[in-house]
mmCIF file of C-alpha atoms in Angstrom:
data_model
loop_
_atom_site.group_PDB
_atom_site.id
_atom_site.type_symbol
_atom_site.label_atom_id
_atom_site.label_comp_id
_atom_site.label_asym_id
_atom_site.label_seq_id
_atom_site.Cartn_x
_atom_site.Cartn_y
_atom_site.Cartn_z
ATOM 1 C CA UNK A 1 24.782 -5.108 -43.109
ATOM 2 C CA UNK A 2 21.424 -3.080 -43.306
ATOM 3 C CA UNK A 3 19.969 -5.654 -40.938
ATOM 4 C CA UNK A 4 22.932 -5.206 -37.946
ATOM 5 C CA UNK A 5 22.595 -1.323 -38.435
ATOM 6 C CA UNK A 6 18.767 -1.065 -37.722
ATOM 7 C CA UNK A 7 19.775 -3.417 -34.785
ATOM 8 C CA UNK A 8 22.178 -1.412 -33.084
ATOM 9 C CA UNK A 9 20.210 1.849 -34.438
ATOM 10 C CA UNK A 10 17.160 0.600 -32.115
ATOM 11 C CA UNK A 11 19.554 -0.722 -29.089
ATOM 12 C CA UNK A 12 21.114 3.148 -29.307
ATOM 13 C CA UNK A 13 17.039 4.895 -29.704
ATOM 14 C CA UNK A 14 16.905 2.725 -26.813
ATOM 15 C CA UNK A 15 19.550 3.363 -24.118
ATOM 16 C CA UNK A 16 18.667 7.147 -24.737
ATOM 17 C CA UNK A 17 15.188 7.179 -24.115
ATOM 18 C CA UNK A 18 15.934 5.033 -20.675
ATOM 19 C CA UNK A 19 18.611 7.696 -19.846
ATOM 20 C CA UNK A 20 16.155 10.468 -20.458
ATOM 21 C CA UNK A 21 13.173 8.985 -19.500
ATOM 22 C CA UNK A 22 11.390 10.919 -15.982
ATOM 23 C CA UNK A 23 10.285 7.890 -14.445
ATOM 24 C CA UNK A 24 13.534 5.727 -14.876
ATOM 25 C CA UNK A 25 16.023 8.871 -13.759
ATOM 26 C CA UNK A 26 13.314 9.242 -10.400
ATOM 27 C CA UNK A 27 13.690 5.644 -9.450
ATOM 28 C CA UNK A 28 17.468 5.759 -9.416
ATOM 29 C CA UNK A 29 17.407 8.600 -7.214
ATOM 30 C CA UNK A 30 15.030 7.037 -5.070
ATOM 31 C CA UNK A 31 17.078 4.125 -5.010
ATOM 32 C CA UNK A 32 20.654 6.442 -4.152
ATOM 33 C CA UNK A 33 18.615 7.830 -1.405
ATOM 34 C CA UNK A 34 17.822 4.217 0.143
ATOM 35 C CA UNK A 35 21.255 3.241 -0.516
ATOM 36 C CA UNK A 36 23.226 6.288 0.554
ATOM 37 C CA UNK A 37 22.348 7.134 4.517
ATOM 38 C CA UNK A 38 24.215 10.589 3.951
ATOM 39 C CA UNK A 39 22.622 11.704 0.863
ATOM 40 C CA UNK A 40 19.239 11.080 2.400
ATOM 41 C CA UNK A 41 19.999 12.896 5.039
ATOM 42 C CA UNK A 42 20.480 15.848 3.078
ATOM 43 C CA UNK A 43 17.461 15.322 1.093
ATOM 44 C CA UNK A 44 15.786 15.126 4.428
ATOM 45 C CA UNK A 45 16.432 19.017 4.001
ATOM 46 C CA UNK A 46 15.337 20.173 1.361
ATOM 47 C CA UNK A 47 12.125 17.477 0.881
ATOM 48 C CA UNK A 48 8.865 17.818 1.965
ATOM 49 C CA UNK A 49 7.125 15.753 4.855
ATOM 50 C CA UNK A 50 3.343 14.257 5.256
ATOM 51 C CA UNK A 51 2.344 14.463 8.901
ATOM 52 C CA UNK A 52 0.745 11.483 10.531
ATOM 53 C CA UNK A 53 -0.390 10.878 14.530
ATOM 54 C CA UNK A 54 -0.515 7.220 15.532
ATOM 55 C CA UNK A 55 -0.872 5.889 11.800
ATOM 56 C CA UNK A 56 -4.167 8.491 10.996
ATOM 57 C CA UNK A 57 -2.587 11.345 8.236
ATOM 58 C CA UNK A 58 -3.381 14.801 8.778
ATOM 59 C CA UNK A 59 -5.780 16.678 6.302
ATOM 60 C CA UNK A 60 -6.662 20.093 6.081
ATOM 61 C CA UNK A 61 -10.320 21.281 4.756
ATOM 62 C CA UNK A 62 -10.049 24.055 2.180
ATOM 63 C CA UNK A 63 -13.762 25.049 1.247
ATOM 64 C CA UNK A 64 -15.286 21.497 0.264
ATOM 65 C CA UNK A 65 -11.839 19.785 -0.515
ATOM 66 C CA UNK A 66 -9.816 17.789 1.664
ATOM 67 C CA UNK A 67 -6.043 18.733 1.157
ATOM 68 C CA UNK A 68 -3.203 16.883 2.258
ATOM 69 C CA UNK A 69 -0.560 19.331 3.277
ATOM 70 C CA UNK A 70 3.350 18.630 1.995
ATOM 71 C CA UNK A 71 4.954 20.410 5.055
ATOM 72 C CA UNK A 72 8.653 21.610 4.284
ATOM 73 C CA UNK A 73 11.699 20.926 6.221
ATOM 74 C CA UNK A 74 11.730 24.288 7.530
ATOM 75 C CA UNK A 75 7.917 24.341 8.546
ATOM 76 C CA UNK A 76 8.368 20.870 10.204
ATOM 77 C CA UNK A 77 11.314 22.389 12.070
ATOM 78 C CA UNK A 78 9.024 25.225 13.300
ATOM 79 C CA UNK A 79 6.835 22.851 14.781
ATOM 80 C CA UNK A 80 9.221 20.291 16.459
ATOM 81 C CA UNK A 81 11.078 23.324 18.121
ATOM 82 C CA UNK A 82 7.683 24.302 20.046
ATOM 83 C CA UNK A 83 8.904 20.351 21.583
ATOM 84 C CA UNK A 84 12.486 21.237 21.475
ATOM 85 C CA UNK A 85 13.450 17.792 19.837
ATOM 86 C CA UNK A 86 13.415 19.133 16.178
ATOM 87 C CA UNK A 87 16.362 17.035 15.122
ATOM 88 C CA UNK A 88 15.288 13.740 17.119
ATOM 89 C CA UNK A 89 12.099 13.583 15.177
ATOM 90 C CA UNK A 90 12.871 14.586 11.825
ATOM 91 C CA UNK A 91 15.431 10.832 11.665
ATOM 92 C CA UNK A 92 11.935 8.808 12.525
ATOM 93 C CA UNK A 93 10.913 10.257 9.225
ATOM 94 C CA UNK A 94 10.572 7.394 6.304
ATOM 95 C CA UNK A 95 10.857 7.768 2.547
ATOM 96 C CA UNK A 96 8.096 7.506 0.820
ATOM 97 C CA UNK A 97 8.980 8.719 -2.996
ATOM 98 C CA UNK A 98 9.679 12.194 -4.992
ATOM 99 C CA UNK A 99 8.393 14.082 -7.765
ATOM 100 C CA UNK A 100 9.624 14.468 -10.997
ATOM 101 C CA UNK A 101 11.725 17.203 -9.981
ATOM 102 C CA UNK A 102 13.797 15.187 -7.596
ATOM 103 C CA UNK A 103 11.942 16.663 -4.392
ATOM 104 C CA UNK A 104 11.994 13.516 -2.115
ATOM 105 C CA UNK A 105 8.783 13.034 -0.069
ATOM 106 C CA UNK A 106 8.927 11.636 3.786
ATOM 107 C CA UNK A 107 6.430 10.292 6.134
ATOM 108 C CA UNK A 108 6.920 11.452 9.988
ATOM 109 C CA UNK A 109 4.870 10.013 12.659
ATOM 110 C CA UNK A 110 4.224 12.445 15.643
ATOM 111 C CA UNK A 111 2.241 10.499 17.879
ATOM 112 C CA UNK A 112 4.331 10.611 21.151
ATOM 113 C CA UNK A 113 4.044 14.605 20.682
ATOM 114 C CA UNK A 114 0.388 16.608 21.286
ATOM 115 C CA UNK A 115 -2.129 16.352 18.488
ATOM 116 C CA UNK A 116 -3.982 19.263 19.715
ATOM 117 C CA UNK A 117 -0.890 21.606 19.452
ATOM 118 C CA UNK A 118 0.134 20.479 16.247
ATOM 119 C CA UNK A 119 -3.392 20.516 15.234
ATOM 120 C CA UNK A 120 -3.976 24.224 15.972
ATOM 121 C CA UNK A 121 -0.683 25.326 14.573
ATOM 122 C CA UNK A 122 -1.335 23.968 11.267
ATOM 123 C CA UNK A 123 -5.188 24.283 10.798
ATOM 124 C CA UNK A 124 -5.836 21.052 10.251
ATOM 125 C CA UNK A 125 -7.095 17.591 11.805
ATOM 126 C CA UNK A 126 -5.536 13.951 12.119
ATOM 127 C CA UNK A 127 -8.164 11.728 10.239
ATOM 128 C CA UNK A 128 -8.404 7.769 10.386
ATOM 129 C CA UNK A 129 -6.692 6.735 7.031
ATOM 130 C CA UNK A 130 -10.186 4.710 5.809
ATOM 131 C CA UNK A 131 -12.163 7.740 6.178
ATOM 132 C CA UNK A 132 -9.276 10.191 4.608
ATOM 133 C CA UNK A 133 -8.912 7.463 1.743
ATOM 134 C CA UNK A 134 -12.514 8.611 0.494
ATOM 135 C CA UNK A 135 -11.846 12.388 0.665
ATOM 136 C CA UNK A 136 -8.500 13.243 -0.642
ATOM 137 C CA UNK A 137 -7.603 12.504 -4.309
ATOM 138 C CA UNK A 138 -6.656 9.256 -5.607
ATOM 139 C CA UNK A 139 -2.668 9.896 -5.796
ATOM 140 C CA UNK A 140 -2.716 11.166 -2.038
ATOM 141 C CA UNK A 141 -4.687 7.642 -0.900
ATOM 142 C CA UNK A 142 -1.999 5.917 -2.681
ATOM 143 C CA UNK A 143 1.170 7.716 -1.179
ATOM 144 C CA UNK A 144 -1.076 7.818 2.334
ATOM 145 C CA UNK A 145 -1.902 3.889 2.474
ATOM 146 C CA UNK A 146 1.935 3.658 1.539
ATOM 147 C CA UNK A 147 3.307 5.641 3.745
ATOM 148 C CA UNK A 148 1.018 4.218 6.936
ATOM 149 C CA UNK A 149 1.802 0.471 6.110
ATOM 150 C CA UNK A 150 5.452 1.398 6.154
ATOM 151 C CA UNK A 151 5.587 3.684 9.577
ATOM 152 C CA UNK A 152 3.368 0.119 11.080
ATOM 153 C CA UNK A 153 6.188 -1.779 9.487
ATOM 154 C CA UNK A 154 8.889 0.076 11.340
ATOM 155 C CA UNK A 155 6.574 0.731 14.630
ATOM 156 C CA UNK A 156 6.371 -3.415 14.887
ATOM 157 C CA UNK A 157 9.702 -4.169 13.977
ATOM 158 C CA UNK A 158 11.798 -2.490 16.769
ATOM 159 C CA UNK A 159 13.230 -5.942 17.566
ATOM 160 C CA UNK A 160 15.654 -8.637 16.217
ATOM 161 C CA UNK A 161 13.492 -12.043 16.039
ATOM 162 C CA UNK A 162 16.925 -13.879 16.530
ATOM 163 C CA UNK A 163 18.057 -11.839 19.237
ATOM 164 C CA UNK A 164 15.705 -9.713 20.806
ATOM 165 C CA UNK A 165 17.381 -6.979 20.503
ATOM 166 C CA UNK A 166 17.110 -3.376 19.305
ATOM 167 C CA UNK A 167 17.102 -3.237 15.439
ATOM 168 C CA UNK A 168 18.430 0.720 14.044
ATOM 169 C CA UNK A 169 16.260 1.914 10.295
ATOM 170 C CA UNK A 170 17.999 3.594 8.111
ATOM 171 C CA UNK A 171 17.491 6.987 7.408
ATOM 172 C CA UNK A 172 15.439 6.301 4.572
ATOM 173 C CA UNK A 173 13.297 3.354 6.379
ATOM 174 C CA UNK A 174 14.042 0.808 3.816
ATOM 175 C CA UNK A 175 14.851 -1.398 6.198
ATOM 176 C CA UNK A 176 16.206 -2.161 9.684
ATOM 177 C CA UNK A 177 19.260 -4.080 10.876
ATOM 178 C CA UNK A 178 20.120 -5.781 14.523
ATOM 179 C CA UNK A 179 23.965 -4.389 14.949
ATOM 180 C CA UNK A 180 24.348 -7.774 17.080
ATOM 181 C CA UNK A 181 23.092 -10.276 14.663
ATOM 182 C CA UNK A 182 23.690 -8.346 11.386
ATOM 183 C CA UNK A 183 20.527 -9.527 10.445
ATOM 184 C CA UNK A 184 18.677 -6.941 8.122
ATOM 185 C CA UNK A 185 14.507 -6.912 7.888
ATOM 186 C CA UNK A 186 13.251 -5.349 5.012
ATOM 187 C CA UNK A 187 9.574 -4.321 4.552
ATOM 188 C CA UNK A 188 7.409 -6.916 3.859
ATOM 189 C CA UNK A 189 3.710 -7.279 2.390
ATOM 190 C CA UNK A 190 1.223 -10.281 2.201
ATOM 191 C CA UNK A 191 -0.333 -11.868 -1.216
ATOM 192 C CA UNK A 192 -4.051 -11.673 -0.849
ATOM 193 C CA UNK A 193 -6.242 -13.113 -3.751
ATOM 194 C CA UNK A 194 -9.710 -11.899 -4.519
ATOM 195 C CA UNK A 195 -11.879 -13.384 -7.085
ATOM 196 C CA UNK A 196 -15.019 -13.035 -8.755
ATOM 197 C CA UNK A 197 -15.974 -16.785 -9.587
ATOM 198 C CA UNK A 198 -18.323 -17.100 -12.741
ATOM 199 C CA UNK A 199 -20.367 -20.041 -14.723
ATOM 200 C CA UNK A 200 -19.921 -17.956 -17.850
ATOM 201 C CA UNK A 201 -23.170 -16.672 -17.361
ATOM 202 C CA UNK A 202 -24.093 -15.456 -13.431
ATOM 203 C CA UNK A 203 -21.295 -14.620 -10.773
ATOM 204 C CA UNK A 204 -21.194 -15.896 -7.112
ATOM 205 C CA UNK A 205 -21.026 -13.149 -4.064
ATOM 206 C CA UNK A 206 -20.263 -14.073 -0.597
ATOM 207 C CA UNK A 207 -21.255 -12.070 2.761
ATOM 208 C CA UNK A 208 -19.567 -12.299 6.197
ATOM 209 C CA UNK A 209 -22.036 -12.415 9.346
ATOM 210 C CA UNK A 210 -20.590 -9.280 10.359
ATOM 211 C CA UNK A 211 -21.349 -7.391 7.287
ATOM 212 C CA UNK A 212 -24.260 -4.521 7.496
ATOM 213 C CA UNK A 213 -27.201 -5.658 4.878
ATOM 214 C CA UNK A 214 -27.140 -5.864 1.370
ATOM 215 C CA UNK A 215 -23.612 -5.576 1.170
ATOM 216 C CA UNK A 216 -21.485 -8.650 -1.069
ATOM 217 C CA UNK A 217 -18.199 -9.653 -2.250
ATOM 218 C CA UNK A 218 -15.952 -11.648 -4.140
ATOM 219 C CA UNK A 219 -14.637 -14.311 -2.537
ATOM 220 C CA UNK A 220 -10.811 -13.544 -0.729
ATOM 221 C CA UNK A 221 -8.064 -15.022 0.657
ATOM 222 C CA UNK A 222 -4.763 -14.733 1.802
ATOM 223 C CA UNK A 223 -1.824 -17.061 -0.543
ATOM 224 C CA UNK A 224 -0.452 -19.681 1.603
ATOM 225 C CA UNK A 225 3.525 -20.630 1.885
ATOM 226 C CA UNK A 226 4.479 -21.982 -1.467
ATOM 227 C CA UNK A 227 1.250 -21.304 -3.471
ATOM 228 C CA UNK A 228 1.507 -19.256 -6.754
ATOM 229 C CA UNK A 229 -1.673 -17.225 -7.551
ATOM 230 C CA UNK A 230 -3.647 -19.774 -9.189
ATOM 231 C CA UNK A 231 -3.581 -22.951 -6.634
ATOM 232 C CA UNK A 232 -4.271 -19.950 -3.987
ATOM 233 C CA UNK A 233 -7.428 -19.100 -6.033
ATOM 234 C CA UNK A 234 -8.211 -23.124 -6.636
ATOM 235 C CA UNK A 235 -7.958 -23.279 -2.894
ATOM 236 C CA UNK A 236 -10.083 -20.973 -1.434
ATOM 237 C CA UNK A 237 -12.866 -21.243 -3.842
ATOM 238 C CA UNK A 238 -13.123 -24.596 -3.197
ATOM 239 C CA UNK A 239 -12.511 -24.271 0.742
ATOM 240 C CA UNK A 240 -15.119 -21.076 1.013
ATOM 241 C CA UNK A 241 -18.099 -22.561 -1.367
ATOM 242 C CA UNK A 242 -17.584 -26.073 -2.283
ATOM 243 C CA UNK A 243 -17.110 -25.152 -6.064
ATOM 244 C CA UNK A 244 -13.897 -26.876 -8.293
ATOM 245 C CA UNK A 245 -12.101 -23.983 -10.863
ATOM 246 C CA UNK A 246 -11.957 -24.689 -14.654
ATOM 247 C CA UNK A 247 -9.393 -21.323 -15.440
ATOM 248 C CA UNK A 248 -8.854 -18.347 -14.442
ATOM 249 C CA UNK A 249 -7.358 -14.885 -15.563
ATOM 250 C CA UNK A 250 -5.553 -12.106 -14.078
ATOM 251 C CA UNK A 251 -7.370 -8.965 -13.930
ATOM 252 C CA UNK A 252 -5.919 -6.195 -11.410
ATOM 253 C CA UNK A 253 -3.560 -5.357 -8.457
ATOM 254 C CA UNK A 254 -4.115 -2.926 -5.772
ATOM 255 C CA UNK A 255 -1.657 -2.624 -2.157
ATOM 256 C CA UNK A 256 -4.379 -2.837 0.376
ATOM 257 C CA UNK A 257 -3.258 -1.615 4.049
ATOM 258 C CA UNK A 258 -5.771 -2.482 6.134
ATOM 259 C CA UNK A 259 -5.263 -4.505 9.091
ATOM 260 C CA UNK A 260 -1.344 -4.337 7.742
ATOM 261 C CA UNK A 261 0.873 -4.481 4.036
ATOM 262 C CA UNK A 262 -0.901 -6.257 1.761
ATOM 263 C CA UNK A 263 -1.356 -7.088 -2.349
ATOM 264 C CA UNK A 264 -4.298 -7.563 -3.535
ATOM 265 C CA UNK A 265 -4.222 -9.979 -6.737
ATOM 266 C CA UNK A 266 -7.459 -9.956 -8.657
ATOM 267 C CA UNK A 267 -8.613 -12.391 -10.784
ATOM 268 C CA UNK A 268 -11.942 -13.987 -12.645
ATOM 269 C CA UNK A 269 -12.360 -17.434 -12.107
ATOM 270 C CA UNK A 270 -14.516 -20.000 -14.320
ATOM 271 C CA UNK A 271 -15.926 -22.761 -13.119
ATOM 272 C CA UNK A 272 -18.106 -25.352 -15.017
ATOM 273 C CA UNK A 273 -21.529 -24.599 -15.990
ATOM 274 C CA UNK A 274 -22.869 -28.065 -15.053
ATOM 275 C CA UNK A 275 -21.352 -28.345 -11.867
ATOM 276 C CA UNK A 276 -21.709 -24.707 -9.954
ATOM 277 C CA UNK A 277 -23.892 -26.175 -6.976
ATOM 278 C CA UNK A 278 -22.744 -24.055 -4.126
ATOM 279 C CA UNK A 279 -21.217 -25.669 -0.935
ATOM 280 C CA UNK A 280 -20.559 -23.368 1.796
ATOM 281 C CA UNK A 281 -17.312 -23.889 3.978
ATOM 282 C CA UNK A 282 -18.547 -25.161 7.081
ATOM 283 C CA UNK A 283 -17.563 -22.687 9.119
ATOM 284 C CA UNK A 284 -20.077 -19.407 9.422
ATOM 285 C CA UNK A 285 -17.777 -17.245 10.644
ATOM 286 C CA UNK A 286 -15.625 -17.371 7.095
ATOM 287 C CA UNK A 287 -18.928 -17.783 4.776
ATOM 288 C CA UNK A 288 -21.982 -16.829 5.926
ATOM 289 C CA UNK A 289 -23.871 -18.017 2.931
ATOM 290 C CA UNK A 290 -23.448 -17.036 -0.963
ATOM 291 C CA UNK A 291 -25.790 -15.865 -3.483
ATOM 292 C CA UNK A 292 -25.621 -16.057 -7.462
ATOM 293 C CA UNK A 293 -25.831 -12.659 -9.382
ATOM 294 C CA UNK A 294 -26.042 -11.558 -13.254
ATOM 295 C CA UNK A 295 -23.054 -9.426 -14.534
ATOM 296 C CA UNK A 296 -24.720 -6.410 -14.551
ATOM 297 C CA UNK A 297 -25.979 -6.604 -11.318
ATOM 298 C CA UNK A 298 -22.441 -7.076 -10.198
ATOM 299 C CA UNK A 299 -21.336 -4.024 -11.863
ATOM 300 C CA UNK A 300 -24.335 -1.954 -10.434
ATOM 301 C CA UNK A 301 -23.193 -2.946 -6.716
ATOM 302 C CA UNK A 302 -19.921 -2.633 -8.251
ATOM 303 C CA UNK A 303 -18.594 -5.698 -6.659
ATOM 304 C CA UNK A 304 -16.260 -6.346 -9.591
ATOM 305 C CA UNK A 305 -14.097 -3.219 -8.580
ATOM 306 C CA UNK A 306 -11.290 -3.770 -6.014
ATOM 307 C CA UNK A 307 -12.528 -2.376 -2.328
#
């Protein structure tokens, strides 16, 4: 009897921490705002908005810091009316998450509208997003590269593939459906592996022919149809330098927006001792040639960090 009690006791401890817990009570609201086109739109009034022009976010400089402004409704209203087509604009806007208040957060892409005007009204510049991703702090890069890869998404995917016609997003921009076809596209992001292959002892770095001097990496590739992490990571150290995997371990992930979506899946990779002679992929444009390092020199190029 003591034995069922402590069992439901813990099921009950439980349920309530879930139902009071910040993070799980945020991502059902995020979740009724991708669900429920009229509730988002009236979050759409009360949230706040991060300004972008043709994919590059818009930073302001305050002394040495490099701020990323959270514009509100009525402040992005101010500056659409200057292009009378307040209203118009503010539906291209995409959901990109909330704080723990419950203040939803939208992306907004102004880059049929004049950068310069917008520009001088707020203070601030438009900034490529891999130059801003070194200045602002690291929870703004994250919501930044999220927010870019998902405006590209929606920016791409204006057509059906079945039909060619006009698809219609949401007002959150979860996704976007063809009203002929009924076919709904949802966001989408590519598995890329990256790997830092090892003989227990020394690590192997690659370099493209386009990279500037002294500068290495782990070996990378993008997961084919049908592969699961570790055939993708067999593959393309074996494709890239020749070399057969013993095991390998998961170590980090990291979304990655550059040249679109995509997950990068770190891992180590082992391979054996006795057979590590390098054989580069013959192909120079994929490999141009690979060198063997210690561990700590890795770490003191810092090579073993995701880019």
């Amino acid at each position: 009897m003591a034995a069922v009690y402590q069992a439901l006791n813990r099921r009950v401890s439980s349920l309530v921490c879930r139902l009071h817990s910040t993070y799980v009570r945020k991502m059902r609201y995020l979740n009724q705002l991708k669900e429920d086109d009229s509730l988002c739109r009236q979050a759409q009034t009360s949230g706040t908005f991060y300004l972008f022009h043709n994919l590059s976010p818009f930073l302001q400089k305050v002394r040495k810091k490099y701020l990323v402004p959270q514009l509100s409704a009525a402040e992005m209203k101010g500056i659409l009316e200057k292009f009378q087509e307040a209203e118009q604009w503010i539906e291209k806007s995409v959901l990109i998450g909330c704080s723990d208040e419950h203040r939803p957060c939208f992306a907004l892409d102004l880059g049929a509208l004049d950068k310069s005007v917008i520009e001088s009204e707020l203070q601030g510049s438009f900034t490529d997003l891999r130059k801003a991703l070194f200045v602002v702090d690291g929870k703004d890069s994250s919501l930044l590269a999220s927010a870019q890869s998902l405006l590209r998404w929606h920016d791409s995917h204006q057509y059906c593939s079945k039909t060619g016609q006009p698809t219609q997003k949401n007002p959150a921009g979860s996704k976007r459906v063809c009203r002929t076809s009924g076919v709904t596209y949802y966001p989408q992001m590519s598995p890329v592996v990256i790997t830092l292959v090892s003989n227990g002892s020394r690590c192997l770095l690659a370099r493209q022919p386009s990279f500037p001097p002294g500068m290495f990496t782990a070996l990378s590739g993008f997961c084919d149809l049908g592969e699961n992490v570790e055939e993708a990571v067999r593959r393309e150290v074996a494709e890239e330098v020749g070399l057969e995997v013993e095991s390998l371990r998961y170590s980090a992930s990291q979304h990655w927006p550059f040249p679109s979506s995509s997950l990068i899946i770190a891992c180590h990779a082992l391979v054996g001792a006795q057979r590590s002679e390098v054989h580069l992929f013959l192909n120079p444009g994929i490999v141009c040639y690979a060198i063997k390092f210690s561990y700590q020199d890795c770490f003191r190029m810092g090579t073993c960090k995701l880019l």
